[in-house]
mmCIF file of C-alpha atoms in Angstrom:
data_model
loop_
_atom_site.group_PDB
_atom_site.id
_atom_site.type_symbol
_atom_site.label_atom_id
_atom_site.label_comp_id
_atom_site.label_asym_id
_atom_site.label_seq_id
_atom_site.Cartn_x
_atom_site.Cartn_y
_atom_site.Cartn_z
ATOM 1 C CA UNK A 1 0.000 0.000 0.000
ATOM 2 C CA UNK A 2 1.046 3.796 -0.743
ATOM 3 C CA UNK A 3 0.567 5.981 1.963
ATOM 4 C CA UNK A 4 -1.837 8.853 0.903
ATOM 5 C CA UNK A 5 -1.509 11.965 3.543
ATOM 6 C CA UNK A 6 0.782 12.087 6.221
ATOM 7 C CA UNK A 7 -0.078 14.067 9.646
ATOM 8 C CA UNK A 8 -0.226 13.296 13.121
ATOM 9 C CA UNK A 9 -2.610 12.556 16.082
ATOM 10 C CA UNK A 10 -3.112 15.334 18.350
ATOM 11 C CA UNK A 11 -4.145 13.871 21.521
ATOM 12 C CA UNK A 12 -3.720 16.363 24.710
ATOM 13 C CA UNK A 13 -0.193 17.613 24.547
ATOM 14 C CA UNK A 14 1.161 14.081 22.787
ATOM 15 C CA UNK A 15 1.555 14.346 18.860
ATOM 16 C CA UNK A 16 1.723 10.999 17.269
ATOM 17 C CA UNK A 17 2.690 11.128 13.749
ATOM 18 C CA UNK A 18 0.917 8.801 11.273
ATOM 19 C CA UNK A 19 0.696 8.094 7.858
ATOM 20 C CA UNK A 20 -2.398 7.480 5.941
ATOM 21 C CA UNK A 21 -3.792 4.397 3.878
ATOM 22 C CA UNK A 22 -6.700 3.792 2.506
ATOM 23 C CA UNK A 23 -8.574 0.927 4.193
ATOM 24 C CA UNK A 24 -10.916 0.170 1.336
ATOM 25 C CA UNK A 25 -10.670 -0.744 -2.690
ATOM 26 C CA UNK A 26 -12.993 -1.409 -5.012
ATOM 27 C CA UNK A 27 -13.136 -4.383 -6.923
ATOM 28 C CA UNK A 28 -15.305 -3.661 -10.079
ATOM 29 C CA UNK A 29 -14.278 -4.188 -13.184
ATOM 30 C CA UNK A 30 -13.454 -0.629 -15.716
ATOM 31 C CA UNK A 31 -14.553 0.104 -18.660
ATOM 32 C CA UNK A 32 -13.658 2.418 -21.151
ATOM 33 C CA UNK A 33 -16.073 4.383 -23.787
ATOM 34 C CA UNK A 34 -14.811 2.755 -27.248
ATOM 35 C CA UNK A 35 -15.707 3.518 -30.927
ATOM 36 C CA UNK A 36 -17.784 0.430 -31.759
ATOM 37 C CA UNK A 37 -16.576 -0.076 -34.920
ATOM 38 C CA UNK A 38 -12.519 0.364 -34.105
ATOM 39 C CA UNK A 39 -12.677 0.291 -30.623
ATOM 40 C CA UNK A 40 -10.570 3.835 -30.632
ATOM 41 C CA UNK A 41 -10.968 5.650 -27.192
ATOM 42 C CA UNK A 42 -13.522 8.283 -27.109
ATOM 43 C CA UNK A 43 -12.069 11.595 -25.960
ATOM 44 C CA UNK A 44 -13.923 15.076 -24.283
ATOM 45 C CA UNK A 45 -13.213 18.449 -24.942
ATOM 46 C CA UNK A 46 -13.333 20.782 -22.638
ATOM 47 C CA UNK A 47 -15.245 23.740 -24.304
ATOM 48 C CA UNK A 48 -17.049 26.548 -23.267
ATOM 49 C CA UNK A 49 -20.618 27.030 -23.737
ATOM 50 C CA UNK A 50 -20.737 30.331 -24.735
ATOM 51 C CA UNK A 51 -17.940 30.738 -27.116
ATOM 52 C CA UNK A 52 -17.377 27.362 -28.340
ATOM 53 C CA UNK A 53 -13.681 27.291 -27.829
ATOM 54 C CA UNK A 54 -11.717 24.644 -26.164
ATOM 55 C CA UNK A 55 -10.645 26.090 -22.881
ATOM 56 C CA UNK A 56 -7.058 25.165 -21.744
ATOM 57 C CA UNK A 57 -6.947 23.481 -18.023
ATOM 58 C CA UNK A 58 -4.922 26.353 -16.766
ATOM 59 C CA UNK A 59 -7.888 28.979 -17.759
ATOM 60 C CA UNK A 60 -10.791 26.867 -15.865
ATOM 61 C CA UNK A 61 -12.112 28.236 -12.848
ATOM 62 C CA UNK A 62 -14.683 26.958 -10.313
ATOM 63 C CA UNK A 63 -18.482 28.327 -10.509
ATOM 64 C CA UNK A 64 -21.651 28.163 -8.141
ATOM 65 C CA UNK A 65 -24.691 28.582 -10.186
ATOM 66 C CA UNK A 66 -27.593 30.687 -8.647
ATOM 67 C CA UNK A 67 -31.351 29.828 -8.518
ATOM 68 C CA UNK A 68 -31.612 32.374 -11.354
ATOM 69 C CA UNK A 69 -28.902 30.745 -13.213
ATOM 70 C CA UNK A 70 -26.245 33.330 -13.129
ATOM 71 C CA UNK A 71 -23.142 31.934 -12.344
ATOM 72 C CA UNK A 72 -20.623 33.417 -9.643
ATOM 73 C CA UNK A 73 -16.546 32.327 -10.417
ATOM 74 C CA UNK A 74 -14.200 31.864 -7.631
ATOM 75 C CA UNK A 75 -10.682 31.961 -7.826
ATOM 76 C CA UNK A 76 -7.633 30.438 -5.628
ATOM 77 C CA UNK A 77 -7.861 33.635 -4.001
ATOM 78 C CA UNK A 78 -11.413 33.535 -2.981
ATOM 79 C CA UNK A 79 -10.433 30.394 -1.428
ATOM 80 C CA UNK A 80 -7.240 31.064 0.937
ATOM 81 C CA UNK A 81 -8.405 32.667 3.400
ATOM 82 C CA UNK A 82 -10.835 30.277 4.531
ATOM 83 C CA UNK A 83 -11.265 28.219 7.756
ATOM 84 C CA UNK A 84 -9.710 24.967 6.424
ATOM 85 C CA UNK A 85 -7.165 23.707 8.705
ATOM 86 C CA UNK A 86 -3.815 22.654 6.823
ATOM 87 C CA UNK A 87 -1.508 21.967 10.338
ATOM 88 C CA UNK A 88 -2.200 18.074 8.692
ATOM 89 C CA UNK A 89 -3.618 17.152 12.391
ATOM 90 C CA UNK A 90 -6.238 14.605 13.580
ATOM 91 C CA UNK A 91 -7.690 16.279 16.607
ATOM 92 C CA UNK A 92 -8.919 14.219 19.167
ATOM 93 C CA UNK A 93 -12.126 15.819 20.694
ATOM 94 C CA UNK A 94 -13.897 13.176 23.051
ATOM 95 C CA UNK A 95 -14.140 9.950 23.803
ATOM 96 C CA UNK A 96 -17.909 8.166 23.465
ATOM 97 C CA UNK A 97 -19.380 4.759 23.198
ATOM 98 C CA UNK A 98 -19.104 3.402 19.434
ATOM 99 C CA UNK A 99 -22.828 2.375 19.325
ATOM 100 C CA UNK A 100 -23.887 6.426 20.935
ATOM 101 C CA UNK A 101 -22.425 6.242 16.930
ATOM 102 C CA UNK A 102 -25.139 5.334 13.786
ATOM 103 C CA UNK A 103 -23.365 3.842 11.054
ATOM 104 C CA UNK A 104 -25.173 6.317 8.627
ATOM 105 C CA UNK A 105 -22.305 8.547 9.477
ATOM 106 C CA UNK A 106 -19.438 7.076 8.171
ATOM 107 C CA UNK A 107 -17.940 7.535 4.989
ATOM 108 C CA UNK A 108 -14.788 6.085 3.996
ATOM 109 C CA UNK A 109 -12.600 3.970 5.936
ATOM 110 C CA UNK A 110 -8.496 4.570 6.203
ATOM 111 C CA UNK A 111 -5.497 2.825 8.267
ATOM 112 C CA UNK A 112 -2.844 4.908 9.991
ATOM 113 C CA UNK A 113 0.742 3.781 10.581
ATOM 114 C CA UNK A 114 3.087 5.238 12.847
ATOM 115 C CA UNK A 115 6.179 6.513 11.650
ATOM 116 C CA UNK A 116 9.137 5.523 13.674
ATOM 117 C CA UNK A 117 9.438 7.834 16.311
ATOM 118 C CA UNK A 118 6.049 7.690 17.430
ATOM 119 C CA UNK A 119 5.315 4.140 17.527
ATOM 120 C CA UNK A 120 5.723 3.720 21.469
ATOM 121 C CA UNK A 121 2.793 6.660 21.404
ATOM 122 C CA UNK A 122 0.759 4.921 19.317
ATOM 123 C CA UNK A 123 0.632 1.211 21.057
ATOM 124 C CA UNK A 124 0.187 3.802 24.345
ATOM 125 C CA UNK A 125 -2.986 5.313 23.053
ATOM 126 C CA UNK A 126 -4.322 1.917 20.930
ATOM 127 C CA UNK A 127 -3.850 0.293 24.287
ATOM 128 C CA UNK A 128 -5.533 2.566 26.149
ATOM 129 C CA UNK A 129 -8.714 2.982 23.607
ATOM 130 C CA UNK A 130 -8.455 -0.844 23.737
ATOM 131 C CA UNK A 131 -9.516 -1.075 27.286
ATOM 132 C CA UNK A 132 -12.028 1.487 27.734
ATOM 133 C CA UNK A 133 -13.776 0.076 25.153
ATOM 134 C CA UNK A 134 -14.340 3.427 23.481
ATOM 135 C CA UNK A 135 -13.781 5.238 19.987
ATOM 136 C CA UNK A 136 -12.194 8.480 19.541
ATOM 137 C CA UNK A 137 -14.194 11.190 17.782
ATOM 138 C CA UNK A 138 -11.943 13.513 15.835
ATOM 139 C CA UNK A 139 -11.886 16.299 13.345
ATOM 140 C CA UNK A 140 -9.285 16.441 10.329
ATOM 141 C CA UNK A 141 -8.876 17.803 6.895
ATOM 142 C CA UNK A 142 -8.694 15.426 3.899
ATOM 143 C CA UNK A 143 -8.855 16.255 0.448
ATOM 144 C CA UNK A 144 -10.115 20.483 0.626
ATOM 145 C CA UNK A 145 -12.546 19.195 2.904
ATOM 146 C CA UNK A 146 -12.812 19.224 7.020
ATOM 147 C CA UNK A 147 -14.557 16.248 8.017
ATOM 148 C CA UNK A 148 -15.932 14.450 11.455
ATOM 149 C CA UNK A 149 -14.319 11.024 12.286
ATOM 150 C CA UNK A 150 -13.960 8.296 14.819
ATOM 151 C CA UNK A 151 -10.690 6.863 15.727
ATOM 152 C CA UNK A 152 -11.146 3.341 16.377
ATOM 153 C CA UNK A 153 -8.691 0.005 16.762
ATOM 154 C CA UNK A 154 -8.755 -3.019 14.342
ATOM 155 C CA UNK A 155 -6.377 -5.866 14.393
ATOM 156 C CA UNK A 156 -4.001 -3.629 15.964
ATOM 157 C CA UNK A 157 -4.110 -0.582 13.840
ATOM 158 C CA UNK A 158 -5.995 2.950 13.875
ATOM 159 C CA UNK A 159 -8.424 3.002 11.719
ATOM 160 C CA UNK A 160 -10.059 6.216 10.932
ATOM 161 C CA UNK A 161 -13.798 6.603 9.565
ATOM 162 C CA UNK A 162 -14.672 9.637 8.725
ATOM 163 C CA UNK A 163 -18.659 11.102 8.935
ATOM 164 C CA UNK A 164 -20.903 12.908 7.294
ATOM 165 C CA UNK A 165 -22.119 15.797 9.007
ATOM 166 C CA UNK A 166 -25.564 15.512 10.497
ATOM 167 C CA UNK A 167 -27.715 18.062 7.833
ATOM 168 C CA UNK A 168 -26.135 15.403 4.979
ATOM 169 C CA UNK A 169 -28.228 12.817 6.240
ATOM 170 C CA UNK A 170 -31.641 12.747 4.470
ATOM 171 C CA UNK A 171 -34.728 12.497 6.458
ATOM 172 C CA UNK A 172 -36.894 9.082 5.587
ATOM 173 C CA UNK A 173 -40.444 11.148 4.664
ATOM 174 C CA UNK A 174 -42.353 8.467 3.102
ATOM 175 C CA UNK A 175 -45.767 8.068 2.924
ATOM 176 C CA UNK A 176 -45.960 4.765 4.468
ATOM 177 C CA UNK A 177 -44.655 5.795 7.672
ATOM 178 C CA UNK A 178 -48.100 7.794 7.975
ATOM 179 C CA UNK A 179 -50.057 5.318 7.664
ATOM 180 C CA UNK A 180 -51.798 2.863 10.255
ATOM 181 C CA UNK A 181 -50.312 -0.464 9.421
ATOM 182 C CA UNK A 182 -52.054 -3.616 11.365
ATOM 183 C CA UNK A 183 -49.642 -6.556 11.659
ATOM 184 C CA UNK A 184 -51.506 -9.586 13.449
ATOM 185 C CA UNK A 185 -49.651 -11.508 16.821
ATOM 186 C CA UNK A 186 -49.248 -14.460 14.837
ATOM 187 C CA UNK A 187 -47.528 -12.829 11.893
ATOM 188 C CA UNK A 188 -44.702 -10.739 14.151
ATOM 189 C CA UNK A 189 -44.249 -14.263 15.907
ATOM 190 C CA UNK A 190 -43.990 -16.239 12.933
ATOM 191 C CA UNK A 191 -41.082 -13.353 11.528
ATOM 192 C CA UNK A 192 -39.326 -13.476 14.661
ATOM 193 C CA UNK A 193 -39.605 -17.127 14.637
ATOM 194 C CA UNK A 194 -37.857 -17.025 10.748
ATOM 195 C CA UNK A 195 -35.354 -14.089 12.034
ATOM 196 C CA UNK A 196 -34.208 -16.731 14.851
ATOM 197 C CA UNK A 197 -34.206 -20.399 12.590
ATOM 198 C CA UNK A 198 -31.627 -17.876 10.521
ATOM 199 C CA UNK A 199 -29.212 -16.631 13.117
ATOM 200 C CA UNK A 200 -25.414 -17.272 12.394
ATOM 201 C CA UNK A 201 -22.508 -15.908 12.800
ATOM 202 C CA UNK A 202 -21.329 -13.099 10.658
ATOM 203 C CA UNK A 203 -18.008 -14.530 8.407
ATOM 204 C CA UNK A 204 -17.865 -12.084 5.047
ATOM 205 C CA UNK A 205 -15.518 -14.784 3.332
ATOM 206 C CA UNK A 206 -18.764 -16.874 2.748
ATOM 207 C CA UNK A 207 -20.426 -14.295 0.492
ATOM 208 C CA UNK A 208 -19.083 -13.786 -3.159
ATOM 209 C CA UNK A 209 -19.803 -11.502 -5.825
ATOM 210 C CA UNK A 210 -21.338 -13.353 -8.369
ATOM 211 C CA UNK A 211 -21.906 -10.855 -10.675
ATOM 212 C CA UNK A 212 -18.200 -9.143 -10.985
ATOM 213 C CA UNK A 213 -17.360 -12.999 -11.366
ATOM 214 C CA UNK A 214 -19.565 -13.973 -14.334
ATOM 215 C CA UNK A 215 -18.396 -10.418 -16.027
ATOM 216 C CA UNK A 216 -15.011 -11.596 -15.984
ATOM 217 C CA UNK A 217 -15.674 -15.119 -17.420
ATOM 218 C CA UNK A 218 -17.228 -13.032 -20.014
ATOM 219 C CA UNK A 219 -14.399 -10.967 -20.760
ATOM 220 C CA UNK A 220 -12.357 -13.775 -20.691
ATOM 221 C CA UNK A 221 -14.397 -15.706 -23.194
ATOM 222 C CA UNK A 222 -14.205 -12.734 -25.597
ATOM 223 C CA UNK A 223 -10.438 -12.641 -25.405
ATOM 224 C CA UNK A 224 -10.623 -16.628 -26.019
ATOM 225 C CA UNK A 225 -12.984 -15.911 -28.944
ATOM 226 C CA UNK A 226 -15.099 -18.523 -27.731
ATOM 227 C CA UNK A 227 -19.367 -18.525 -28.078
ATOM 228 C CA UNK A 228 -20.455 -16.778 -24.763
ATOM 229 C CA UNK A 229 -23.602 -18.782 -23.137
ATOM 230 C CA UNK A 230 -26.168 -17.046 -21.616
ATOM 231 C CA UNK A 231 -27.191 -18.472 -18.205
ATOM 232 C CA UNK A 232 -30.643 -19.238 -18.177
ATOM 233 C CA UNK A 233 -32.193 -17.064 -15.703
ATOM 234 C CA UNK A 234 -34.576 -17.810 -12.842
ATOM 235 C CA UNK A 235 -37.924 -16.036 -12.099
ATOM 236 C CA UNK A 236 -38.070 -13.838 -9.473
ATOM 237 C CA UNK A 237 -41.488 -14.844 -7.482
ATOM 238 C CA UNK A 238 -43.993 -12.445 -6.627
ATOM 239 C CA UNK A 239 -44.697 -10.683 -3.705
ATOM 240 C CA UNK A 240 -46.710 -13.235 -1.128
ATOM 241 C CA UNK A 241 -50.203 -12.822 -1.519
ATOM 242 C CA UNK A 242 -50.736 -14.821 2.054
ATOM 243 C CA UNK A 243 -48.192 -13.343 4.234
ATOM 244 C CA UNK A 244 -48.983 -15.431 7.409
ATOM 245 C CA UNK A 245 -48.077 -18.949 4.710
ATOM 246 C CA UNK A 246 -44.939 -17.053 3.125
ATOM 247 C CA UNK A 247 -43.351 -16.915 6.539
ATOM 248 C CA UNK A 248 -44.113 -20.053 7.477
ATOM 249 C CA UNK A 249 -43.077 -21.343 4.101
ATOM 250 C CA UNK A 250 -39.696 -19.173 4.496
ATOM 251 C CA UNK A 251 -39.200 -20.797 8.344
ATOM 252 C CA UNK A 252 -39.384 -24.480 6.912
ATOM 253 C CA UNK A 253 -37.130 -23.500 3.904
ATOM 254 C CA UNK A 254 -34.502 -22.272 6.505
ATOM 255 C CA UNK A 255 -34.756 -25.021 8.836
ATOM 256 C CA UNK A 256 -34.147 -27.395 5.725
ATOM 257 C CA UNK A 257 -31.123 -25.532 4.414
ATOM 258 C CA UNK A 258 -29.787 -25.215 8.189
ATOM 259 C CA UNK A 259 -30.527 -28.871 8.589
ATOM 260 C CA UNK A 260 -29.005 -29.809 5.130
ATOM 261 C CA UNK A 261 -25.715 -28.030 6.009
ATOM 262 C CA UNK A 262 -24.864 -29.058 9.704
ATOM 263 C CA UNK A 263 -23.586 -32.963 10.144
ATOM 264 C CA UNK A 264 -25.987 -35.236 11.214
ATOM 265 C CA UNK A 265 -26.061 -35.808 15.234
ATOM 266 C CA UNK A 266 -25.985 -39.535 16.329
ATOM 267 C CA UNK A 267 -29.685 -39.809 18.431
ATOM 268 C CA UNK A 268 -29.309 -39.727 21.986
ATOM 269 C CA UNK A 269 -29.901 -43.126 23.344
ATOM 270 C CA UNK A 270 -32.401 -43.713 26.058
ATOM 271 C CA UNK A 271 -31.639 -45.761 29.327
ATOM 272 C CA UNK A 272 -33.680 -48.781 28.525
ATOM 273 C CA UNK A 273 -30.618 -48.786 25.705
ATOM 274 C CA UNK A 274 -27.912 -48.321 27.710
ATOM 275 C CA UNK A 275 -28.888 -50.905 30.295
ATOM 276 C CA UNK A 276 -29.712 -53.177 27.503
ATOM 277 C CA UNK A 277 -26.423 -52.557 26.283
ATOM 278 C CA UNK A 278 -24.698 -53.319 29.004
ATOM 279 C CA UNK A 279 -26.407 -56.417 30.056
ATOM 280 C CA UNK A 280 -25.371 -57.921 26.414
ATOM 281 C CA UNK A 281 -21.833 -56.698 27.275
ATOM 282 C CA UNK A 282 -21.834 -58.972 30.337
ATOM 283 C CA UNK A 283 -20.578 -62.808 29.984
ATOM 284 C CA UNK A 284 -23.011 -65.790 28.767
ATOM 285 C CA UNK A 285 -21.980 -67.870 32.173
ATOM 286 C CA UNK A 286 -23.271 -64.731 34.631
ATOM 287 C CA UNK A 287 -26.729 -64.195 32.453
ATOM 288 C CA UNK A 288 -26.926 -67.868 32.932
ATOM 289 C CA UNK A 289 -26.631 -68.068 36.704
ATOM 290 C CA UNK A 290 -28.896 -65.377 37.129
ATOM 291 C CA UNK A 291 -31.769 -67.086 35.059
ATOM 292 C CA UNK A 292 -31.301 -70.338 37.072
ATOM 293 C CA UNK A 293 -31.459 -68.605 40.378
#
């Protein structure tokens, strides 16, 4: 991995300084716009809309449109003086409980690294976050943009999440949520009765995507000039009319598949067995003597 920023961890009057990774990558596959008929890349101009002429990158400014459509520029100047921190720090405000946290908030996930001289502060402070069993909420600047962001340990490592601030969240108004929805005893039992015949633990290296997978086969068939086969594909069934029989249709189908997938338990074997079992275990000559007698 290539470090990305480098800055430090400002905790009280101890500086820690860090490097930077990002924690994340995504796996889907790129594409480029082509020229059917060639497959020449396609290119973009930039040109204005006014004039028409290209516009050299040097000559491009940044513009906020008004509701009345006029435009306002900004330069670099317009810019400096603004209230964005550049001391490259990751302030430590509090410490809170990670679930006092929704996950809505977070945006992108990074790892920091110590650089040499401030490892023995780092394990100091991991340690410690370690055993309160708390995250750090911070502030820091990435990328012309100040940002929230919790400060939390993972294998051993910092990794910092930063947050979207609270008036980027978008309300849920839906209609739905107005309205007086009945649900029936025996249905919310029956769900929580399917939520339960479900339960497992969480491993992500069971779960595949399917889809990126196929898309490559494809590719690769093309390369390979071979005939590429369609999969035949399934029908997606409709919603459940009878929602009281889908559930209990969906509890059977999971008790099956859990069934299907755990080894088969020897039955338990009742006394009368064992003492059965034992008896035959004893020698011919004893049974004997106790018959006679």
């Amino acid at each position: 991995m290539r470090s990305i920023w480098k800055g430090a961890i400002s905790f009280g009057l101890v500086t820690i300084p860090v490097k930077l990774y990002s924690a994340t990558e995504q796996k889907d596959v790129a594409f480029h716009q082509v020229h059917r008929e060639d497959g020449g890349r396609i290119r973009y101009k930039r040109v204005c809309t006014i004039d028409g002429e290209e516009v050299p990158y040097s000559d491009i400014a940044k513009g906020y449109e008004l509701a009345t459509g006029e435009m306002v520029v900004l330069t670099d100047e317009d810019f400096e003086d603004l209230p964005l921190s550049t001391s490259r720090r990751i302030d430590v405000l509090q410490f809170t409980p990670v679930e006092q946290i929704d996950p809505i908030y977070f945006a992108k996930s990074y790892y920091l690294e110590p650089d040499a001289q401030g490892a023995k502060s780092y394990v100091l402070l991991r340690n410690a976050l370690e055993t309160s069993g708390q995250v750090a909420v911070v502030k820091v600047a990435l990328r012309q943009r100040e940002s929230l962001a919790t400060l939390r340990v993972r294998d051993g490592v910092f990794v910092l999440e930063t947050m979207l601030w609270p008036d980027e969240i978008r309300t849920p108004d839906f209609e739905f949520l107005e309205e007086d929805i009945e649900v029936r005893p025996q249905e919310l039992k029956m769900a929580e009765s399917l939520i339960t015949t479900m339960e497992a633990d969480f491993d992500p290296s069971e779960y595949r995507d399917s889809y990126r997978e196929a898309l490559q086969s494809v590719i690769e068939a093309k390369v390979a000039g071979k005939e590429v086969v369609t999969p035949p594909v399934e029908e997606e069934a409709g919603p459940a009319v009878d929602l009281m029989a889908a559930l209990r249709a969906s509890v059977e189908a999971a008790k099956r598949e859990r069934e299907g997938a755990a080894p088969a338990k020897r039955p338990k074997k009742a006394a009368s067995d064992k003492s059965k079992e034992k008896e035959e275990e004893k020698p011919a000559a004893k049974r004997k003597a106790r018959k006679s007698a």
